[in-house]
XYZ file of C-alpha atoms in Angstrom:
332
model
C -2.389 -3.313 9.852
C -3.860 -0.405 11.745
C -7.004 1.452 10.909
C -10.093 0.326 9.103
C -9.760 0.309 5.361
C -12.859 0.343 3.273
C -12.843 -0.622 -0.351
C -15.176 0.752 -2.885
C -14.511 -1.274 -5.885
C -15.094 0.651 -8.991
C -17.095 3.906 -8.589
C -16.802 5.612 -8.140
C -19.586 3.633 -8.237
C -19.090 1.428 -5.303
C -18.896 -2.115 -6.435
C -18.537 -4.027 -3.240
C -17.160 -3.784 0.256
C -13.722 -5.071 0.957
C -13.169 -3.095 4.032
C -11.101 -0.758 1.857
C -11.831 2.508 0.183
C -11.875 2.010 -3.559
C -13.457 4.280 -6.103
C -14.200 3.952 -9.763
C -14.962 6.356 -12.498
C -18.381 5.670 -13.967
C -17.514 4.966 -17.585
C -18.696 2.324 -19.999
C -18.216 -1.175 -18.657
C -15.627 -3.372 -20.305
C -16.659 -6.208 -22.538
C -16.304 -9.651 -21.087
C -13.051 -11.246 -22.140
C -13.563 -14.970 -22.425
C -10.010 -15.801 -21.427
C -10.330 -13.894 -18.160
C -13.731 -15.382 -17.480
C -11.992 -18.728 -17.772
C -9.239 -17.525 -15.461
C -11.824 -16.619 -12.843
C -13.221 -20.149 -13.002
C -9.850 -21.895 -13.322
C -7.773 -23.725 -10.739
C -10.791 -25.174 -8.930
C -8.968 -28.430 -8.353
C -5.937 -26.554 -7.073
C -8.111 -24.581 -4.689
C -9.810 -27.698 -3.359
C -6.457 -29.355 -2.810
C -5.369 -26.452 -0.660
C -8.473 -26.287 1.537
C -6.984 -28.446 4.267
C -3.973 -26.211 4.738
C -6.141 -23.097 4.434
C -8.429 -24.280 7.225
C -5.392 -24.846 9.421
C -4.133 -21.344 8.590
C -7.500 -19.875 9.518
C -7.344 -21.595 12.875
C -3.784 -20.618 13.760
C -3.874 -17.145 12.179
C -0.219 -17.685 11.259
C -0.635 -16.518 7.686
C -1.759 -13.026 6.843
C -3.447 -11.307 3.935
C -3.059 -7.549 3.554
C -1.372 -7.497 6.952
C -4.201 -9.242 8.791
C -5.189 -12.757 9.728
C -7.897 -14.496 7.751
C -10.413 -13.934 10.559
C -9.594 -10.236 10.918
C -10.017 -9.525 7.234
C -13.053 -11.722 6.504
C -14.923 -10.224 9.462
C -14.843 -6.788 7.767
C -16.298 -7.928 4.451
C -20.027 -7.329 4.173
C -20.588 -8.084 0.484
C -21.070 -11.739 -0.495
C -19.259 -11.364 -3.819
C -16.259 -9.745 -2.149
C -16.250 -12.367 0.615
C -16.298 -15.226 -1.873
C -13.527 -13.592 -3.910
C -11.455 -13.079 -0.767
C -11.705 -16.767 0.109
C -10.574 -17.660 -3.398
C -7.729 -15.128 -3.374
C -6.590 -16.242 0.093
C -6.500 -19.885 -0.988
C -4.556 -18.978 -4.131
C -1.992 -17.020 -2.170
C -1.445 -19.741 0.408
C -1.194 -22.372 -2.328
C 1.315 -20.273 -4.282
C -0.975 -20.327 -7.304
C 0.340 -19.093 -10.654
C -2.983 -18.549 -12.410
C -3.524 -15.523 -14.649
C -5.047 -13.271 -12.001
C -2.254 -13.976 -9.507
C 0.401 -13.433 -12.177
C -1.047 -10.081 -13.282
C -1.428 -8.921 -9.675
C 2.156 -9.882 -8.838
C 3.597 -8.254 -11.961
C 2.183 -4.862 -10.963
C 3.638 -5.125 -7.456
C 7.145 -6.246 -8.371
C 9.882 -3.633 -8.451
C 13.607 -3.400 -8.923
C 15.654 -5.816 -6.840
C 16.620 -4.367 -3.473
C 14.456 -1.268 -3.897
C 14.909 1.251 -1.087
C 12.496 3.886 -2.401
C 8.933 3.795 -3.647
C 9.808 4.775 -7.215
C 11.996 1.677 -7.594
C 9.507 -0.475 -5.692
C 6.738 0.375 -8.205
C 8.447 1.220 -11.521
C 5.225 0.531 -13.456
C 3.634 3.614 -11.908
C 4.033 7.360 -11.736
C 4.838 7.575 -7.999
C 4.324 10.721 -5.935
C 5.596 10.696 -2.342
C 4.421 13.206 0.241
C 6.552 13.198 3.398
C 4.755 14.729 6.336
C 2.317 14.028 9.122
C -1.085 13.333 7.632
C -3.798 13.003 10.255
C -7.024 11.901 8.562
C -9.688 10.064 10.518
C -10.964 6.808 9.078
C -14.449 8.311 8.962
C -13.334 11.279 6.842
C -11.146 9.170 4.583
C -14.032 6.868 3.751
C -16.325 9.707 2.721
C -17.063 9.724 -1.007
C -16.315 13.441 -1.132
C -12.983 13.263 0.698
C -10.672 15.001 -1.827
C -8.043 12.268 -1.998
C -7.413 13.225 -5.642
C -5.459 16.251 -4.405
C -2.686 13.923 -3.253
C -1.877 13.269 -6.917
C -0.753 16.889 -7.163
C 2.964 17.053 -6.393
C 2.464 20.450 -4.786
C 0.026 19.094 -2.185
C 1.617 18.507 1.223
C 0.958 15.385 3.299
C -0.893 17.414 5.910
C -2.880 19.546 3.449
C -6.159 17.754 4.135
C -5.805 17.327 7.898
C -8.374 20.046 8.543
C -10.853 18.906 5.906
C -14.398 18.781 7.295
C -17.353 16.958 5.696
C -20.616 18.733 5.037
C -23.933 16.913 5.270
C -24.581 13.256 4.579
C -22.131 11.104 2.648
C -22.949 11.792 -1.037
C -23.260 9.235 -3.786
C -20.104 8.389 -5.683
C -22.104 8.881 -8.851
C -22.472 12.621 -8.246
C -21.203 14.378 -11.379
C -18.601 16.594 -9.686
C -17.163 13.623 -7.791
C -17.013 11.559 -10.963
C -15.026 14.344 -12.629
C -12.599 14.415 -9.707
C -12.212 10.633 -9.654
C -11.575 10.506 -13.387
C -9.068 13.356 -13.155
C -6.670 10.992 -11.360
C -6.049 8.903 -14.456
C -4.449 5.462 -14.601
C -1.138 4.029 -13.456
C -0.407 6.436 -10.601
C 0.452 5.989 -6.915
C 0.459 8.668 -4.222
C 2.028 7.723 -0.876
C 1.784 9.635 2.406
C 4.876 8.919 4.497
C 5.214 10.086 8.121
C 8.388 12.073 8.764
C 9.534 9.593 11.423
C 9.201 6.700 8.969
C 11.111 8.525 6.244
C 13.901 9.335 8.692
C 14.256 5.694 9.698
C 14.327 4.580 6.059
C 16.947 7.199 5.194
C 19.122 6.030 8.089
C 18.796 2.302 7.395
C 18.616 1.025 3.788
C 17.776 -2.492 4.982
C 14.810 -1.157 6.918
C 13.759 0.790 3.833
C 13.852 -2.428 1.793
C 11.607 -4.091 4.372
C 9.083 -1.248 4.116
C 9.086 -1.484 0.310
C 8.541 -5.251 0.460
C 5.722 -4.815 2.985
C 3.808 -2.372 0.782
C 4.439 -4.466 -2.326
C 3.014 -7.527 -0.559
C -0.019 -5.589 0.660
C -0.738 -4.244 -2.818
C -0.310 -7.660 -4.442
C -2.763 -9.167 -1.943
C -5.241 -6.384 -2.583
C -4.936 -6.648 -6.366
C -5.320 -10.428 -6.364
C -8.520 -10.043 -4.386
C -9.813 -7.030 -6.319
C -9.042 -8.644 -9.675
C -10.851 -11.804 -8.619
C -13.934 -9.697 -7.937
C -13.505 -7.907 -11.263
C -13.341 -11.216 -13.127
C -16.524 -12.394 -11.407
C -18.308 -9.353 -12.842
C -16.958 -9.992 -16.328
C -14.278 -7.308 -16.453
C -11.135 -7.705 -18.510
C -8.661 -8.206 -15.656
C -5.588 -6.979 -17.556
C -7.322 -3.727 -18.515
C -8.777 -3.309 -15.047
C -5.377 -3.738 -13.383
C -3.657 -1.374 -15.786
C -6.310 1.266 -15.134
C -5.927 1.474 -11.353
C -4.371 4.273 -9.341
C -3.721 4.206 -5.593
C -3.374 6.466 -2.571
C -1.576 4.835 0.372
C -1.584 6.505 3.779
C 1.135 4.807 5.834
C 1.585 4.866 9.594
C 4.918 5.222 11.408
C 5.592 1.483 10.982
C 4.980 1.469 7.243
C 1.607 -0.291 7.537
C -1.306 0.811 5.372
C -3.547 2.991 7.523
C -5.877 4.244 4.786
C -6.136 3.434 1.119
C -8.181 4.533 -1.865
C -8.043 2.816 -5.242
C -9.536 4.254 -8.410
C -10.314 2.496 -11.643
C -11.693 4.152 -14.811
C -13.987 1.239 -15.533
C -15.392 0.445 -12.122
C -15.531 0.533 -8.063
C -12.984 0.532 -6.920
C -16.102 1.571 -3.679
C -18.480 0.938 -0.673
C -19.889 -1.910 -2.554
C -23.355 -1.078 -1.477
C -23.823 1.640 -4.094
C -22.391 -0.390 -6.940
C -24.356 -3.460 -5.979
C -27.522 -1.392 -5.716
C -26.785 0.222 -9.075
C -26.249 -3.218 -10.604
C -29.480 -4.460 -9.071
C -31.269 -1.407 -10.466
C -29.907 -2.160 -13.936
C -30.969 -5.781 -13.611
C -34.406 -4.722 -12.387
C -34.780 -2.311 -15.306
C -33.656 -5.021 -17.704
C -36.195 -7.388 -16.169
C -38.823 -4.662 -16.500
C -37.966 -4.213 -20.164
C -38.210 -7.957 -20.705
C -41.577 -8.015 -18.958
C -42.829 -5.121 -21.086
C -41.537 -6.854 -24.195
C -43.328 -10.049 -23.222
C -46.526 -8.132 -22.500
C -46.210 -6.311 -25.808
C -45.656 -9.581 -27.650
C -48.659 -11.083 -25.891
C -50.818 -8.084 -26.815
C -49.697 -8.365 -30.429
C -50.530 -12.060 -30.441
C -53.951 -11.407 -28.898
C -54.589 -8.653 -31.426
C -53.594 -10.940 -34.270
C -55.908 -13.615 -32.931
C -58.696 -11.066 -32.604
C -58.147 -9.884 -36.168
C -58.099 -13.462 -37.422
C -61.300 -14.183 -35.499
C -63.000 -11.101 -36.890
C -61.856 -12.033 -40.378
C -63.171 -15.571 -39.897
C -66.515 -14.306 -38.603
C -66.680 -11.775 -41.409
C -66.069 -14.553 -43.908
C -68.838 -16.620 -42.326
C -71.239 -13.686 -42.606
C -70.219 -13.049 -46.184
C -70.579 -16.721 -46.977
C -74.042 -16.799 -45.415
C -75.093 -13.759 -47.395
C -73.721 -15.293 -50.575
C -75.480 -18.582 -49.897
C -78.753 -16.761 -49.258
C -78.334 -14.833 -52.490
C -77.656 -17.985 -54.463
C -80.702 -19.643 -52.934
C -82.895 -16.703 -53.859
C -81.643 -16.819 -57.432
C -82.398 -20.537 -57.707
C -85.900 -20.039 -56.353
C -86.540 -17.399 -58.932
């Protein structure tokens, strides 16, 4: 696979780095679904049983994930959560696992038998194909403000954004105008940029077209298995997360994924750094609230003790006064 692909998982709040560009709309997080939490933790024995063959695959590089060898892909992953999920997803793929996450990921990348066009290859989605010569640098594509959402407009040409120029530093995915644009994409959509030379070869050779469809289906299934594994680790409902995704695929002349952006209404699909930092900020704020609550509880307890002590001392004084009064009465 040519070109560096950066994934922002959920944002567009970036959840983690896959080495793919994935963005998520910042909406309320999904509730944890116990069954999917179990799925994320399931098949441990199956994974362990496959480690020997996986290690051999890593050494030989004979088996690929998203068009790359294990070493090529893992070397691009900077986030620990994403790296751990990739190792799990890779092992599941090589072992032919049929767990819930793998099944869901495969179902959304399975099309009509013998598909020779993208609509039949991905019948679960609203597919928009733009035939033309897109020429977007990896650096521009990975910008949070790169207007990829325009590719979901059927009237946008493949080369419409070739001259797009960034302004200033890369903005946060959480910027309000970007969030509106991300969320405007919606769910269940795929936009594909197809070079003219590739389209011509597919039109001339149906068998070649079938190979291109199968290649993209395999790439997407790999990505989804990995992405959904990450989602499960963060407590997302995997079925809802998968159903909510939309994709932009920028293919090269060989039908390989050159650039990709994935959006999800509940998360990042992102440069994980921002999402991870946002999560850490939430955790820090939660910890701060807990600390304040503890301090408040301690202050209340100290105040109660002080009041009790004052009451006790007051009683002692009152008792002393009463005793002195009684004594004076007796003496009289």
